[in-house]
CSV table of C-alpha atoms in Angstrom, one decimal:
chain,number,residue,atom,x,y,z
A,1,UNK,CA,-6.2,-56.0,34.0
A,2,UNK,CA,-9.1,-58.2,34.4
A,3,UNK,CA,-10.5,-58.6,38.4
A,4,UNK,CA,-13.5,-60.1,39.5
A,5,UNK,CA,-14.1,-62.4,42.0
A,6,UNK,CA,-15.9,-66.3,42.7
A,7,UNK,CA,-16.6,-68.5,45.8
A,8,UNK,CA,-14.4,-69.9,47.7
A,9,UNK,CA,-14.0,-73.7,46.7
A,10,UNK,CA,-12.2,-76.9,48.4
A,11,UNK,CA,-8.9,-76.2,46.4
A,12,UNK,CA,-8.4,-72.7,47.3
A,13,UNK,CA,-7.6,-73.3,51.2
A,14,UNK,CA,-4.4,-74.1,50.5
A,15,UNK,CA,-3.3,-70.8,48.7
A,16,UNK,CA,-5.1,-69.0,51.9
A,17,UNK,CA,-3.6,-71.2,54.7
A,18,UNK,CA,0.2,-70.3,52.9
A,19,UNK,CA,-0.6,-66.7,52.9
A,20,UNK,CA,-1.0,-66.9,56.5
A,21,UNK,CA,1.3,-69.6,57.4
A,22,UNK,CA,4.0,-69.6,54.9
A,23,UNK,CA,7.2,-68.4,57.2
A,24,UNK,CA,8.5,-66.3,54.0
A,25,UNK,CA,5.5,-64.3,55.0
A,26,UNK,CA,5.9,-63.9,58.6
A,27,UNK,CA,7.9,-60.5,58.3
A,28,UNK,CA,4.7,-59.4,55.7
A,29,UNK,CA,2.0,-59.9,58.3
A,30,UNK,CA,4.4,-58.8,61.5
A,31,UNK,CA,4.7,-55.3,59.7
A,32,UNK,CA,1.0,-55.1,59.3
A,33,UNK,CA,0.7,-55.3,63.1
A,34,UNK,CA,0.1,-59.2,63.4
A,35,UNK,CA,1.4,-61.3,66.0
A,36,UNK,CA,2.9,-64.4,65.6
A,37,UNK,CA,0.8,-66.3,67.9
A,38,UNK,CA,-2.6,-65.0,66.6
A,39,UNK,CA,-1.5,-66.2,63.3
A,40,UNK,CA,-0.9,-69.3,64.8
A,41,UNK,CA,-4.7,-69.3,66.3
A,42,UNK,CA,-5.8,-69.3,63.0
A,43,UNK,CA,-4.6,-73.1,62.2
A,44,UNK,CA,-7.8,-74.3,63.6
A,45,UNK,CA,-9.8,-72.3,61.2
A,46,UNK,CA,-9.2,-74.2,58.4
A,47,UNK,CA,-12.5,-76.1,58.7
A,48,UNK,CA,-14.8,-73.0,58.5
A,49,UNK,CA,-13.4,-72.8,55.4
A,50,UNK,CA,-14.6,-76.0,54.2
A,51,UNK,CA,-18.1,-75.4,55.6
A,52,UNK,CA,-18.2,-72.6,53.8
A,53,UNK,CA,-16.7,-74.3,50.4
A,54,UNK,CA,-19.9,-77.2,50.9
A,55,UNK,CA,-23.0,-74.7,51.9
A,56,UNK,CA,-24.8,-72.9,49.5
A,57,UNK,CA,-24.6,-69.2,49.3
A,58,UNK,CA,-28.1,-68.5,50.4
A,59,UNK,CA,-27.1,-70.3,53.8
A,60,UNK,CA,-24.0,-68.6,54.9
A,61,UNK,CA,-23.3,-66.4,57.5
A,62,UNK,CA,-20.0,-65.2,56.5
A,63,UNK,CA,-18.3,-65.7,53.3
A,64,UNK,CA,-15.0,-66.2,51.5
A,65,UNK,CA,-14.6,-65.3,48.0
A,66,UNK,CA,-11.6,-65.7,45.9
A,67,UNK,CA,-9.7,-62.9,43.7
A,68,UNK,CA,-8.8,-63.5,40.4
A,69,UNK,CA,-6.8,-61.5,38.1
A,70,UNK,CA,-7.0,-62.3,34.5
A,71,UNK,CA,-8.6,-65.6,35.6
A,72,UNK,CA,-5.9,-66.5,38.0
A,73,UNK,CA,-6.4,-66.6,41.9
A,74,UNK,CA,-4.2,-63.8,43.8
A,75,UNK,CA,-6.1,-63.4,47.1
A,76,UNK,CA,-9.2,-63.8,49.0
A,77,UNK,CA,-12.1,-61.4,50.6
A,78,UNK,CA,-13.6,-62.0,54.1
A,79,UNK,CA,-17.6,-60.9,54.5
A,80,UNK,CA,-18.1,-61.9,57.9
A,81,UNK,CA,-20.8,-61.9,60.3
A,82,UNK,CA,-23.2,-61.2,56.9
A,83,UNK,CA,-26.4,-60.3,58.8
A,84,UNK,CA,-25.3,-58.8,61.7
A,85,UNK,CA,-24.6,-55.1,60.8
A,86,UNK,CA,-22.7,-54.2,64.6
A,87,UNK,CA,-20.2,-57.0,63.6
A,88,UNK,CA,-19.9,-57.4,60.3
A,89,UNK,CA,-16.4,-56.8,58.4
A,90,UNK,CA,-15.1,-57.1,54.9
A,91,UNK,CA,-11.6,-58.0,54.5
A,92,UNK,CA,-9.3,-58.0,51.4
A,93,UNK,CA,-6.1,-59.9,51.2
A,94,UNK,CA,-3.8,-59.8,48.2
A,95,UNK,CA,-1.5,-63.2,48.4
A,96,UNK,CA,2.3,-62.0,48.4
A,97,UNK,CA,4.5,-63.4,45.5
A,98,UNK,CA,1.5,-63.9,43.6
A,99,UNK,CA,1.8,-60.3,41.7
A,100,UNK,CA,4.8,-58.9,40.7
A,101,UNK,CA,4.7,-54.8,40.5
A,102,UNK,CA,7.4,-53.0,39.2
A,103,UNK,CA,6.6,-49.9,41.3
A,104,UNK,CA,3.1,-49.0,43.7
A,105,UNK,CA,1.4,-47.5,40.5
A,106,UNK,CA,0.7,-51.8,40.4
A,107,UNK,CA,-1.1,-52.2,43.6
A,108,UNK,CA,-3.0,-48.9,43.5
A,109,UNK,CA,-4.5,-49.9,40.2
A,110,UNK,CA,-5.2,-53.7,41.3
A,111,UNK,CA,-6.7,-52.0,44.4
A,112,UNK,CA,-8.8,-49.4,42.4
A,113,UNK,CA,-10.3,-52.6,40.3
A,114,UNK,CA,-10.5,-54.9,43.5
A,115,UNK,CA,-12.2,-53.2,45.9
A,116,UNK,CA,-15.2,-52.1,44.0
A,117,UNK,CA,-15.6,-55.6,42.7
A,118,UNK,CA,-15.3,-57.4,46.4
A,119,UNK,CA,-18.1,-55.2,47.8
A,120,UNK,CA,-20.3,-56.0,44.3
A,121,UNK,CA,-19.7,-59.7,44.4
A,122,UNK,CA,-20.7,-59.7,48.0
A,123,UNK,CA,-23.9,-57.2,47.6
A,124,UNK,CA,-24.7,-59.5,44.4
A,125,UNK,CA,-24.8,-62.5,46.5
A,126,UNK,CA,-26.0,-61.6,49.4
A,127,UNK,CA,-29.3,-59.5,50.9
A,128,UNK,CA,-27.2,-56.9,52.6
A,129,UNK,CA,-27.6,-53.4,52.0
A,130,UNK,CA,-24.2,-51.9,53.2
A,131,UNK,CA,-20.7,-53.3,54.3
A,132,UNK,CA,-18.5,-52.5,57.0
A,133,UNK,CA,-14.8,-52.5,56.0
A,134,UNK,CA,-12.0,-51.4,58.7
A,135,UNK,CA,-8.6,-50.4,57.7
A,136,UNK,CA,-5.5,-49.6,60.0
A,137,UNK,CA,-4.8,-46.2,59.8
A,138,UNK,CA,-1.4,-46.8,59.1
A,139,UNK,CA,-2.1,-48.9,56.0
A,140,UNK,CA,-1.7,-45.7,53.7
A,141,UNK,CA,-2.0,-47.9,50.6
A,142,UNK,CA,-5.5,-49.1,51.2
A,143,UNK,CA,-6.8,-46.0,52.8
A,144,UNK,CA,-5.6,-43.9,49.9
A,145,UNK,CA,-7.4,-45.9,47.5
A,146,UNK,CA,-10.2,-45.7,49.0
A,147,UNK,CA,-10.0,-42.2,49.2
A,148,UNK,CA,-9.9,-41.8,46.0
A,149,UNK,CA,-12.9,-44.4,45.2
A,150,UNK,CA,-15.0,-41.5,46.9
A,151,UNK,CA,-15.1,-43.1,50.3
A,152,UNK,CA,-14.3,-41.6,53.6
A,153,UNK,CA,-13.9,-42.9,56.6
A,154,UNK,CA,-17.2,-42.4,58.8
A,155,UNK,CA,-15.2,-42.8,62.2
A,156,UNK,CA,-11.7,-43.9,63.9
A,157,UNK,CA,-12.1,-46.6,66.3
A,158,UNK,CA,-9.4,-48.6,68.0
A,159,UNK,CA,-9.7,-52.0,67.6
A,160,UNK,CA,-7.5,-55.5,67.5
A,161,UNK,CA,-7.7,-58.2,64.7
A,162,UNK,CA,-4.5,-60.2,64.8
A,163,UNK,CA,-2.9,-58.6,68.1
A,164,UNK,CA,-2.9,-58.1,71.3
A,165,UNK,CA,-2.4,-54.3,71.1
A,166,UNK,CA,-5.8,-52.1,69.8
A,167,UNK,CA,-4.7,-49.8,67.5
A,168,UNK,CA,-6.8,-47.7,65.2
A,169,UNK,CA,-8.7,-48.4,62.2
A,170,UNK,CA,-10.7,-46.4,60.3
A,171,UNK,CA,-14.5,-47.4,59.5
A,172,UNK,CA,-15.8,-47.5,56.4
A,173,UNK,CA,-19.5,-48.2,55.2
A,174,UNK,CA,-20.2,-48.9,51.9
A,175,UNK,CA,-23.8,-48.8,50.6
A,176,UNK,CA,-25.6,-50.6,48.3
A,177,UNK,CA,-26.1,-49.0,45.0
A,178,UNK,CA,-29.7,-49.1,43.9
């Protein structure tokens, strides 16, 4: 299994804008606490994405990079906010249908390769020297993994991404290795 991760280009707003918007995924993001109408919000986004896919790296303020496994594109990381510490977050989305797992020893293992390389592409690229990442506490996948990078959670806080209702994530900060 081969991960690493590029810019996000013109062609690749399409795979993002189905992840979010295809209705075969609706039940996916529901479960993970999203509401319907915040997905919806999110239709106006599209052109942020296409600044970003036209401005140089050097200029961005937040940043979408695309996941590739064995050279094929199977989901997209979020660094927004770059330079502002207080707000910024790093996202990870794996597209759904694009990987097929026979059991979770699958997506623990994609994980265990795909969040180490997110956080390198975007300290590679960009003058930061830590990350903020937020996961909901009840994503026990995610939280697991990163557990078992070596990372623990440095506080709980209850916060709202996609809904209406606060509930809590755990805060990660990831440093810079030097």
């Amino acid at each position: 299994m081969r991960i690493h991760f590029r810019t996000i280009q013109s062609e690749d707003i399409a795979e993002i804008q189905d992840y979010w918007l295809n209705p075969a995924n609706l039940a996916y993001h529901l479960k993970r606490g999203a509401e319907p109408e915040h997905i919806q919000r999110l239709i106006g986004q599209w052109g942020v994405l296409e600044k970003q896919a036209a401005t140089p790296l050097a200029e961005r303020t937040s940043s979408t990079a695309i996941v590739l496994l064995n050279g094929a594109p199977v989901g997209h990381s979020v660094l927004n906010e770059i330079y502002a510490p207080e707000k910024q977050r790093m996202h990870l989305h794996i597209w759904r249908g694009r990987i097929k797992f026979a059991d979770l020893t699958g997506p623990r293992r994609m994980l265990n390769a795909a969040i180490p390389a997110a956080l390198q592409h975007f300290f590679d690229n960009f003058s930061v020297m830590q990350i903020t990442g937020e996961v909901a506490a009840r994503n026990a996948l995610f939280n697991l993994v990163l557990q078992r990078l070596g990372f623990r959670p440095r506080e709980t806080v209850l916060t709202q991404y996609l809904s209406s209702t606060a509930e809590p994530y755990y805060r990660y900060i990831f440093g810079r290795k030097v």
